[in-house]
Amino acid sequence: MLEERTVDNKWQGRANESIGPVLLQSQAIRDRIGELGARIKEDYKGKTPHLVAILKGASIFHADLVRSIELELSYDFMAVGSYGKLAKSSGEVRILKDLDESPEGKDVLLVEDIVDTGLTLHYLVQSLKTRSPKSLKIVALLNKPSRREIDVAVDYIGFDIPDEFVVGYGLDYDQRYRNLPDIYILRLGK
Ligand code: IMP
């Protein structure tokens, strides 16, 4: 359900680039994260989940998600980057910042902003599995199922969205727009 909503002019500064309709308002995001937190609490009862956020995109989602889970938990961060456009199709990612603590023996829950082709997550899952976590699950705020190139089992999904480039709530275009509280469709070109 797309709702046309204009954004303040301060966000409309770049040529050939504009913030389109709002896709998800902050209240809807908050409500959904509350539901995810409740499900995770049930599923991890008696355990201490270890939430690993993939920087930078997932940082805001992660910060809200951990506060919605009423359980003792721990968390860590990883930052990944692509090897460039040509290498993108392989899904191989460069680890820019590794975990501070070993995931061995932990109930790891990977926290991702958006699953698009699935290549990044597939690579990360394969790589983390070799480090002997007790369990490994994935939570993603957004999912673009129509773009999937490789099968990845995403255990918790906030929202399935159409094939559009989105920004806000941690998601960027060229490192910008991450601090928008809502999620918008980005329009490129005239
Ligand atoms: P994948 O490997 O194709 O699944 O790409 C996942 C990564 O691409 C995400 O973690 C995001 O950083 C980025 N990405 C994919 N789609 C979008 C989008 O619509 N907006 C912002 N970033 C995106």
XYZ file of N, CA and C and ligand atoms in Angstrom:
593
model
N 0.864 -1.186 0.000
C 0.000 0.000 0.000
C 0.904 1.240 0.000
N 1.046 1.846 -1.137
C 1.928 2.998 -1.211
C 1.139 4.267 -0.956
N 1.762 5.089 -0.167
C 1.070 6.333 0.142
C 1.969 7.477 -0.311
N 1.443 8.347 -1.139
C 2.247 9.487 -1.591
C 2.403 10.442 -0.427
N 3.616 10.740 -0.084
C 3.836 11.701 0.982
C 5.094 12.475 0.642
N 4.988 13.750 0.636
C 6.179 14.505 0.271
C 7.080 14.641 1.494
N 8.357 14.650 1.222
C 9.333 14.779 2.291
C 9.798 16.233 2.295
N 10.239 16.640 3.422
C 10.775 17.992 3.559
C 11.845 18.241 2.496
N 11.898 19.475 1.995
C 12.828 19.805 0.915
C 14.286 19.518 1.231
N 14.626 19.507 2.503
C 16.038 19.273 2.842
C 16.515 17.899 2.367
N 15.597 17.006 2.125
C 15.975 15.671 1.643
C 15.992 15.586 0.121
N 15.650 16.653 -0.549
C 15.477 16.586 -1.999
C 16.587 17.314 -2.729
N 17.769 17.381 -2.092
C 18.833 18.236 -2.602
C 19.561 17.753 -3.841
N 19.583 16.458 -4.122
C 20.434 15.955 -5.204
C 19.709 15.901 -6.546
N 20.469 16.225 -7.589
C 19.889 16.156 -8.931
C 19.628 14.694 -9.292
N 18.657 14.443 -10.097
C 18.325 13.095 -10.592
C 18.009 12.089 -9.491
N 17.633 12.578 -8.361
C 17.415 11.675 -7.232
C 16.309 12.281 -6.369
N 15.281 11.523 -6.113
C 14.262 12.080 -5.219
C 13.633 10.970 -4.390
N 13.173 11.378 -3.243
C 12.514 10.448 -2.351
C 11.072 10.312 -2.829
N 10.710 9.088 -3.148
C 9.363 8.842 -3.666
C 8.372 8.610 -2.549
N 7.363 7.797 -2.834
C 6.343 7.554 -1.822
C 6.897 6.798 -0.615
N 6.277 7.035 0.514
C 6.673 6.300 1.705
C 6.158 4.863 1.554
N 7.008 3.921 1.850
C 6.594 2.519 1.744
C 6.154 2.013 3.113
N 6.929 2.377 4.136
C 6.605 1.929 5.493
C 6.834 3.075 6.471
N 5.818 3.428 7.185
C 5.961 4.514 8.162
C 6.573 3.971 9.454
N 7.189 4.879 10.188
C 7.930 4.448 11.384
C 7.031 3.696 12.371
N 5.775 4.107 12.463
C 4.880 3.423 13.417
C 4.647 1.960 13.002
N 4.472 1.753 11.689
C 4.259 0.387 11.188
C 5.513 -0.455 11.430
N 6.667 0.172 11.266
C 7.934 -0.548 11.497
C 8.036 -0.922 12.976
N 7.715 0.047 13.824
C 7.775 -0.201 15.278
C 6.846 -1.347 15.681
N 5.618 -1.307 15.156
C 4.630 -2.349 15.493
C 5.130 -3.730 15.070
N 5.665 -3.792 13.866
C 6.125 -5.084 13.347
C 7.326 -5.606 14.147
N 8.198 -4.702 14.540
C 9.357 -5.125 15.337
C 8.883 -5.652 16.693
N 7.835 -5.055 17.234
C 7.256 -5.558 18.484
C 6.786 -7.006 18.311
N 6.162 -7.286 17.170
C 5.692 -8.659 16.908
C 6.872 -9.619 16.742
N 7.887 -9.171 16.025
C 9.070 -10.040 15.832
C 9.733 -10.331 17.173
N 9.835 -9.292 18.004
C 10.462 -9.459 19.324
C 9.710 -10.473 20.167
N 8.378 -10.435 20.102
C 7.562 -11.370 20.884
C 7.763 -12.807 20.386
N 7.846 -12.960 19.062
C 8.065 -14.314 18.512
C 9.443 -14.840 18.878
N 10.425 -13.969 18.789
C 11.799 -14.392 19.120
C 11.879 -14.770 20.595
N 11.194 -14.003 21.448
C 11.179 -14.319 22.884
C 10.625 -15.729 23.111
N 9.532 -16.063 22.413
C 8.937 -17.391 22.554
C 9.897 -18.467 22.067
N 10.461 -18.235 20.864
C 11.303 -19.257 20.232
C 12.614 -19.492 20.982
N 13.092 -18.486 21.682
C 14.385 -18.604 22.372
C 14.233 -18.703 23.885
N 13.056 -19.089 24.315
C 12.813 -19.214 25.760
C 13.871 -20.132 26.395
N 14.474 -19.704 27.466
C 15.483 -20.537 28.139
C 16.861 -20.439 27.500
N 16.973 -19.664 26.427
C 18.273 -19.504 25.755
C 18.714 -18.045 25.854
N 19.952 -17.821 25.485
C 20.479 -16.448 25.452
C 20.906 -16.151 24.022
N 19.983 -15.641 23.203
C 20.361 -15.413 21.802
C 21.480 -14.383 21.670
N 22.270 -14.559 20.630
C 23.394 -13.659 20.344
C 23.083 -12.998 18.999
N 22.659 -11.745 19.051
C 22.214 -11.077 17.824
C 23.385 -10.390 17.122
N 23.635 -10.805 15.895
C 24.753 -10.250 15.134
C 24.212 -9.341 14.032
N 24.440 -8.040 14.193
C 23.946 -7.089 13.190
C 24.971 -6.918 12.080
N 24.463 -6.868 10.862
C 25.338 -6.625 9.718
C 25.331 -5.117 9.428
N 26.482 -4.514 9.676
C 26.607 -3.055 9.502
C 26.759 -2.718 8.023
N 26.371 -1.492 7.590
C 25.799 -0.518 8.486
C 24.288 -0.555 8.475
N 23.753 -1.122 7.392
C 22.313 -1.010 7.148
C 21.420 -1.475 8.279
N 21.840 -2.558 8.973
C 20.955 -3.149 9.978
C 21.060 -2.475 11.344
N 21.909 -1.459 11.456
C 22.193 -0.926 12.803
C 20.947 -0.379 13.502
N 20.106 0.319 12.757
C 18.935 0.938 13.394
C 17.882 -0.130 13.719
N 17.661 -1.029 12.777
C 16.752 -2.149 13.015
C 17.201 -2.951 14.233
N 18.492 -3.255 14.286
C 19.052 -4.028 15.389
C 18.812 -3.330 16.731
N 19.052 -2.016 16.745
C 18.901 -1.266 18.003
C 17.466 -1.336 18.509
N 16.509 -1.283 17.602
C 15.106 -1.378 18.016
C 14.722 -2.826 18.339
N 15.240 -3.756 17.529
C 14.869 -5.163 17.739
C 15.343 -5.683 19.096
N 16.593 -5.407 19.457
C 17.089 -5.964 20.728
C 16.263 -5.447 21.907
N 15.769 -4.212 21.779
C 14.964 -3.663 22.881
C 13.550 -4.205 22.904
N 13.156 -4.913 21.840
C 11.808 -5.499 21.829
C 11.817 -6.968 22.266
N 13.004 -7.503 22.548
C 13.108 -8.914 22.953
C 13.300 -8.969 24.468
N 12.285 -9.453 25.169
C 12.352 -9.472 26.636
C 13.031 -10.751 27.118
N 14.291 -10.844 26.826
C 15.111 -11.995 27.220
C 16.510 -11.485 27.493
N 17.256 -12.256 28.277
C 18.670 -11.934 28.388
C 19.301 -12.263 27.041
N 20.079 -11.363 26.515
C 20.725 -11.631 25.226
C 22.071 -10.921 25.158
N 22.818 -11.236 24.108
C 24.065 -10.510 23.862
C 24.079 -10.138 22.386
N 24.950 -9.219 22.020
C 25.039 -8.907 20.599
C 26.427 -8.493 20.169
N 26.599 -8.525 18.847
C 27.893 -8.226 18.247
C 27.620 -7.631 16.862
N 28.675 -7.151 16.217
C 28.511 -6.525 14.906
C 29.525 -7.070 13.914
N 29.101 -7.072 12.672
C 30.000 -7.433 11.579
C 29.768 -6.423 10.471
N 30.814 -6.040 9.783
C 30.615 -5.148 8.632
C 31.148 -5.855 7.402
N 30.373 -5.829 6.356
C 30.796 -6.480 5.118
C 30.730 -5.494 3.961
N 31.545 -5.744 2.970
C 31.534 -4.907 1.772
C 31.653 -5.817 0.575
N 31.302 -5.280 -0.577
C 31.369 -6.101 -1.774
C 32.760 -5.943 -2.389
N 33.180 -6.930 -3.162
C 34.474 -6.842 -3.834
C 34.380 -6.011 -5.114
N 33.218 -5.471 -5.361
C 33.024 -4.677 -6.585
C 31.961 -5.315 -7.449
N 31.561 -4.581 -8.481
C 30.416 -5.006 -9.297
C 30.620 -6.372 -9.938
N 31.847 -6.614 -10.445
C 32.080 -7.870 -11.163
C 31.971 -9.070 -10.231
N 32.468 -8.884 -9.017
C 32.459 -9.982 -8.058
C 31.087 -10.161 -7.413
N 30.193 -9.218 -7.619
C 28.902 -9.220 -6.936
C 28.118 -10.497 -7.207
N 28.205 -10.981 -8.475
C 27.391 -12.138 -8.837
C 27.798 -13.393 -8.066
N 29.041 -13.438 -7.591
C 29.476 -14.605 -6.816
C 28.951 -14.519 -5.388
N 28.594 -13.307 -4.973
C 28.092 -13.125 -3.620
C 29.206 -13.070 -2.595
N 30.433 -13.198 -3.075
C 31.533 -13.174 -2.101
C 31.654 -11.779 -1.501
N 31.695 -11.721 -0.203
C 31.781 -10.414 0.439
C 33.083 -10.290 1.216
N 33.500 -9.072 1.365
C 34.722 -8.774 2.079
C 34.335 -8.474 3.514
N 34.988 -9.103 4.461
C 34.667 -8.794 5.856
C 35.484 -7.569 6.268
N 34.792 -6.469 6.490
C 35.454 -5.204 6.832
C 35.677 -5.101 8.337
N 34.740 -5.699 9.083
C 34.882 -5.743 10.540
C 34.358 -7.094 10.977
N 35.207 -7.867 11.601
C 34.780 -9.199 12.034
C 34.156 -9.108 13.432
N 33.570 -10.212 13.849
C 32.964 -10.276 15.172
C 34.021 -10.034 16.253
N 33.609 -9.413 17.346
C 34.537 -9.237 18.469
C 34.733 -10.554 19.217
N 33.597 -11.311 19.316
C 33.664 -12.579 20.055
C 33.398 -13.741 19.104
N 33.949 -14.890 19.420
C 33.687 -16.064 18.600
C 32.219 -16.476 18.746
N 31.563 -16.859 17.642
C 30.173 -17.304 17.733
C 30.037 -18.765 18.177
N 31.154 -19.418 18.426
C 31.151 -20.845 18.769
C 30.255 -21.116 19.981
N 29.350 -22.077 19.810
C 28.485 -22.500 20.913
C 27.341 -21.537 21.212
N 27.207 -20.485 20.409
C 26.161 -19.497 20.685
C 24.945 -19.698 19.774
N 23.790 -19.259 20.283
C 22.567 -19.267 19.470
C 22.528 -17.962 18.693
N 23.166 -18.004 17.515
C 23.355 -16.772 16.740
C 22.109 -16.443 15.916
N 21.723 -15.182 16.002
C 20.627 -14.679 15.178
C 21.201 -13.521 14.363
N 21.347 -13.770 13.062
C 21.899 -12.736 12.170
C 20.834 -11.701 11.881
N 21.179 -10.440 12.049
C 20.208 -9.362 11.844
C 20.587 -8.580 10.588
N 19.724 -8.665 9.576
C 20.008 -8.023 8.282
C 18.935 -6.988 7.972
N 19.326 -5.954 7.245
C 18.343 -4.925 6.878
C 17.409 -5.413 5.787
N 17.995 -5.939 4.707
C 17.171 -6.318 3.552
C 17.801 -7.494 2.823
N 16.972 -8.424 2.396
C 17.456 -9.535 1.579
C 16.963 -9.278 0.159
N 17.919 -9.124 -0.737
C 17.617 -8.782 -2.124
C 17.881 -10.033 -2.976
N 19.076 -10.167 -3.555
C 19.383 -11.391 -4.298
C 19.603 -12.572 -3.346
N 19.980 -12.270 -2.111
C 20.256 -13.322 -1.136
C 21.721 -13.721 -1.121
N 22.507 -13.188 -2.064
C 23.903 -13.616 -2.193
C 24.740 -13.268 -0.961
N 24.541 -12.067 -0.427
C 25.330 -11.658 0.749
C 25.047 -12.576 1.932
N 23.768 -12.805 2.183
C 23.406 -13.633 3.341
C 23.872 -15.068 3.159
N 23.724 -15.575 1.946
C 24.149 -16.947 1.679
C 25.635 -17.095 2.021
N 26.415 -16.151 1.579
C 27.856 -16.195 1.841
C 28.142 -16.110 3.341
N 27.444 -15.187 3.999
C 27.674 -15.005 5.447
C 27.292 -16.247 6.241
N 26.178 -16.858 5.861
C 25.725 -18.057 6.568
C 26.756 -19.175 6.408
N 27.218 -19.385 5.172
C 28.218 -20.436 4.937
C 29.470 -20.162 5.777
N 29.864 -18.904 5.819
C 31.089 -18.573 6.529
C 30.912 -18.707 8.051
N 29.752 -18.301 8.553
C 29.538 -18.412 10.014
C 29.372 -19.858 10.459
N 28.778 -20.681 9.579
C 28.571 -22.098 9.946
C 29.880 -22.811 10.230
N 30.946 -22.367 9.575
C 32.245 -23.020 9.797
C 32.815 -22.657 11.176
N 32.156 -21.694 11.847
C 32.677 -21.251 13.149
C 31.861 -21.817 14.308
N 31.158 -22.906 14.013
C 30.466 -23.726 15.025
C 29.517 -23.007 15.976
N 28.590 -22.187 15.467
C 27.563 -21.677 16.387
C 26.678 -22.843 16.826
N 26.041 -22.717 17.985
C 25.131 -23.781 18.428
C 23.926 -23.831 17.482
N 23.425 -22.656 17.126
C 22.354 -22.560 16.126
C 22.566 -21.268 15.371
N 21.954 -21.210 14.183
C 22.106 -20.008 13.357
C 20.796 -19.725 12.649
N 20.209 -18.584 12.977
C 18.970 -18.180 12.322
C 19.144 -16.762 11.783
N 18.192 -16.367 10.948
C 18.274 -15.050 10.306
C 16.993 -14.267 10.533
N 17.167 -13.002 10.870
C 16.015 -12.100 10.903
C 16.337 -10.932 9.963
N 15.399 -10.622 9.073
C 15.586 -9.503 8.141
C 14.367 -8.600 8.212
N 14.614 -7.301 8.253
C 13.476 -6.380 8.295
C 12.702 -6.421 6.978
N 13.439 -6.390 5.864
C 12.782 -6.345 4.560
C 13.230 -7.504 3.687
N 12.345 -7.914 2.820
C 12.626 -9.024 1.920
C 12.055 -8.685 0.556
N 12.906 -8.828 -0.480
C 12.422 -8.622 -1.853
C 12.407 -9.983 -2.534
N 11.341 -10.777 -2.365
C 11.354 -12.154 -2.868
C 11.524 -12.244 -4.385
N 11.035 -11.253 -5.112
C 11.100 -11.330 -6.582
C 12.527 -11.171 -7.110
N 13.451 -10.758 -6.268
C 14.833 -10.516 -6.704
C 15.777 -11.671 -6.359
N 15.231 -12.696 -5.704
C 16.116 -13.728 -5.153
C 16.863 -14.506 -6.248
N 18.163 -14.663 -6.061
C 18.977 -15.448 -6.999
C 19.451 -16.741 -6.366
N 19.466 -16.772 -5.039
C 19.910 -17.987 -4.353
C 19.007 -18.176 -3.136
N 18.719 -19.449 -2.855
C 17.801 -19.754 -1.776
C 18.470 -19.531 -0.417
N 17.868 -18.690 0.402
C 18.350 -18.560 1.793
C 17.121 -18.638 2.688
N 17.241 -19.404 3.745
C 16.114 -19.565 4.657
C 16.129 -18.404 5.650
N 15.228 -17.469 5.447
C 15.137 -16.334 6.376
C 14.045 -16.695 7.391
N 14.440 -16.806 8.648
C 13.526 -17.330 9.672
C 12.478 -16.318 10.109
N 12.869 -15.055 10.179
C 11.933 -14.002 10.584
C 12.037 -12.858 9.580
N 10.888 -12.479 9.024
C 10.861 -11.387 8.034
C 9.899 -10.313 8.524
N 10.378 -9.064 8.490
C 9.502 -7.958 8.870
C 8.442 -7.716 7.812
N 8.894 -7.423 6.596
C 7.968 -7.103 5.508
C 8.505 -7.631 4.184
N 7.630 -8.245 3.394
C 7.948 -8.521 1.988
C 7.635 -7.253 1.222
N 8.569 -6.825 0.378
C 8.334 -5.579 -0.365
C 8.522 -5.826 -1.867
N 7.966 -4.942 -2.700
C 8.153 -5.109 -4.149
C 9.579 -4.764 -4.581
N 9.869 -5.016 -5.840
C 11.201 -4.772 -6.383
C 11.407 -3.273 -6.616
N 11.732 -2.587 -5.565
C 11.983 -1.141 -5.602
C 13.205 -0.880 -4.754
N 13.950 0.172 -5.087
C 15.089 0.527 -4.242
C 14.593 1.415 -3.118
N 14.855 1.000 -1.897
C 14.304 1.730 -0.757
C 15.407 2.331 0.116
N 15.073 3.423 0.761
C 16.026 4.100 1.661
C 15.313 4.510 2.945
N 16.126 4.763 3.964
C 15.590 5.200 5.250
C 15.686 4.082 6.274
N 15.574 4.447 7.530
C 15.621 3.475 8.627
C 16.868 2.572 8.491
N 18.007 3.221 8.253
C 19.269 2.476 8.153
C 19.704 2.188 6.732
N 18.752 2.164 5.798
C 19.093 1.824 4.404
C 19.540 3.076 3.664
N 20.579 2.915 2.869
C 21.172 4.096 2.212
C 21.114 4.026 0.701
N 21.337 5.186 0.103
C 21.746 5.260 -1.288
C 23.004 6.106 -1.252
N 24.148 5.511 -1.606
C 25.410 6.238 -1.573
C 25.681 6.839 -0.179
N 25.390 6.083 0.827
C 25.611 6.442 2.251
C 24.649 7.502 2.790
N 23.683 7.919 1.983
C 22.743 8.941 2.462
C 21.366 8.342 2.743
N 20.573 9.065 3.482
C 19.175 8.762 3.819
C 19.002 7.747 4.961
N 20.113 7.265 5.533
C 19.966 6.240 6.580
C 19.150 6.747 7.769
N 19.208 8.054 8.021
C 18.569 8.604 9.219
C 17.113 8.994 9.030
N 16.537 8.711 7.874
C 15.099 8.954 7.730
C 14.349 7.951 8.607
N 13.392 8.398 9.397
C 12.686 7.457 10.283
C 11.739 6.497 9.554
N 11.248 6.900 8.383
C 10.366 6.030 7.596
C 11.182 5.408 6.458
N 10.576 4.434 5.782
C 11.243 3.830 4.621
C 10.542 4.316 3.349
N 11.363 4.829 2.417
C 10.841 5.424 1.188
C 11.368 4.696 -0.039
N 10.616 4.823 -1.118
C 11.117 4.359 -2.413
C 11.954 5.490 -2.997
N 13.139 5.133 -3.488
C 14.001 6.151 -4.081
C 13.747 6.206 -5.579
N 13.559 7.409 -6.082
C 13.379 7.579 -7.534
C 14.660 8.148 -8.110
N 15.204 7.459 -9.114
C 16.431 7.937 -9.755
C 16.123 8.376 -11.176
N 16.821 9.381 -11.659
C 16.612 9.897 -13.020
C 15.484 10.889 -13.045
N 15.379 11.563 -14.148
C 14.355 12.628 -14.302
C 13.011 12.009 -14.607
P 21.855 -9.074 -1.604
O 23.196 -9.719 -1.458
O 21.527 -8.819 -3.053
O 20.740 -9.792 -0.900
O 22.000 -7.618 -1.042
C 21.858 -7.298 0.256
C 22.420 -5.927 0.529
O 22.231 -5.002 -0.555
C 21.638 -5.335 1.688
O 22.216 -5.712 2.908
C 21.718 -3.864 1.402
O 22.897 -3.331 1.961
C 21.783 -3.754 -0.105
N 20.454 -3.462 -0.686
C 19.683 -4.297 -1.408
N 18.532 -3.701 -1.767
C 18.552 -2.460 -1.236
C 17.631 -1.351 -1.237
O 16.522 -1.378 -1.799
N 18.030 -0.245 -0.552
C 19.232 -0.152 0.095
N 20.117 -1.158 0.115
C 19.794 -2.303 -0.544
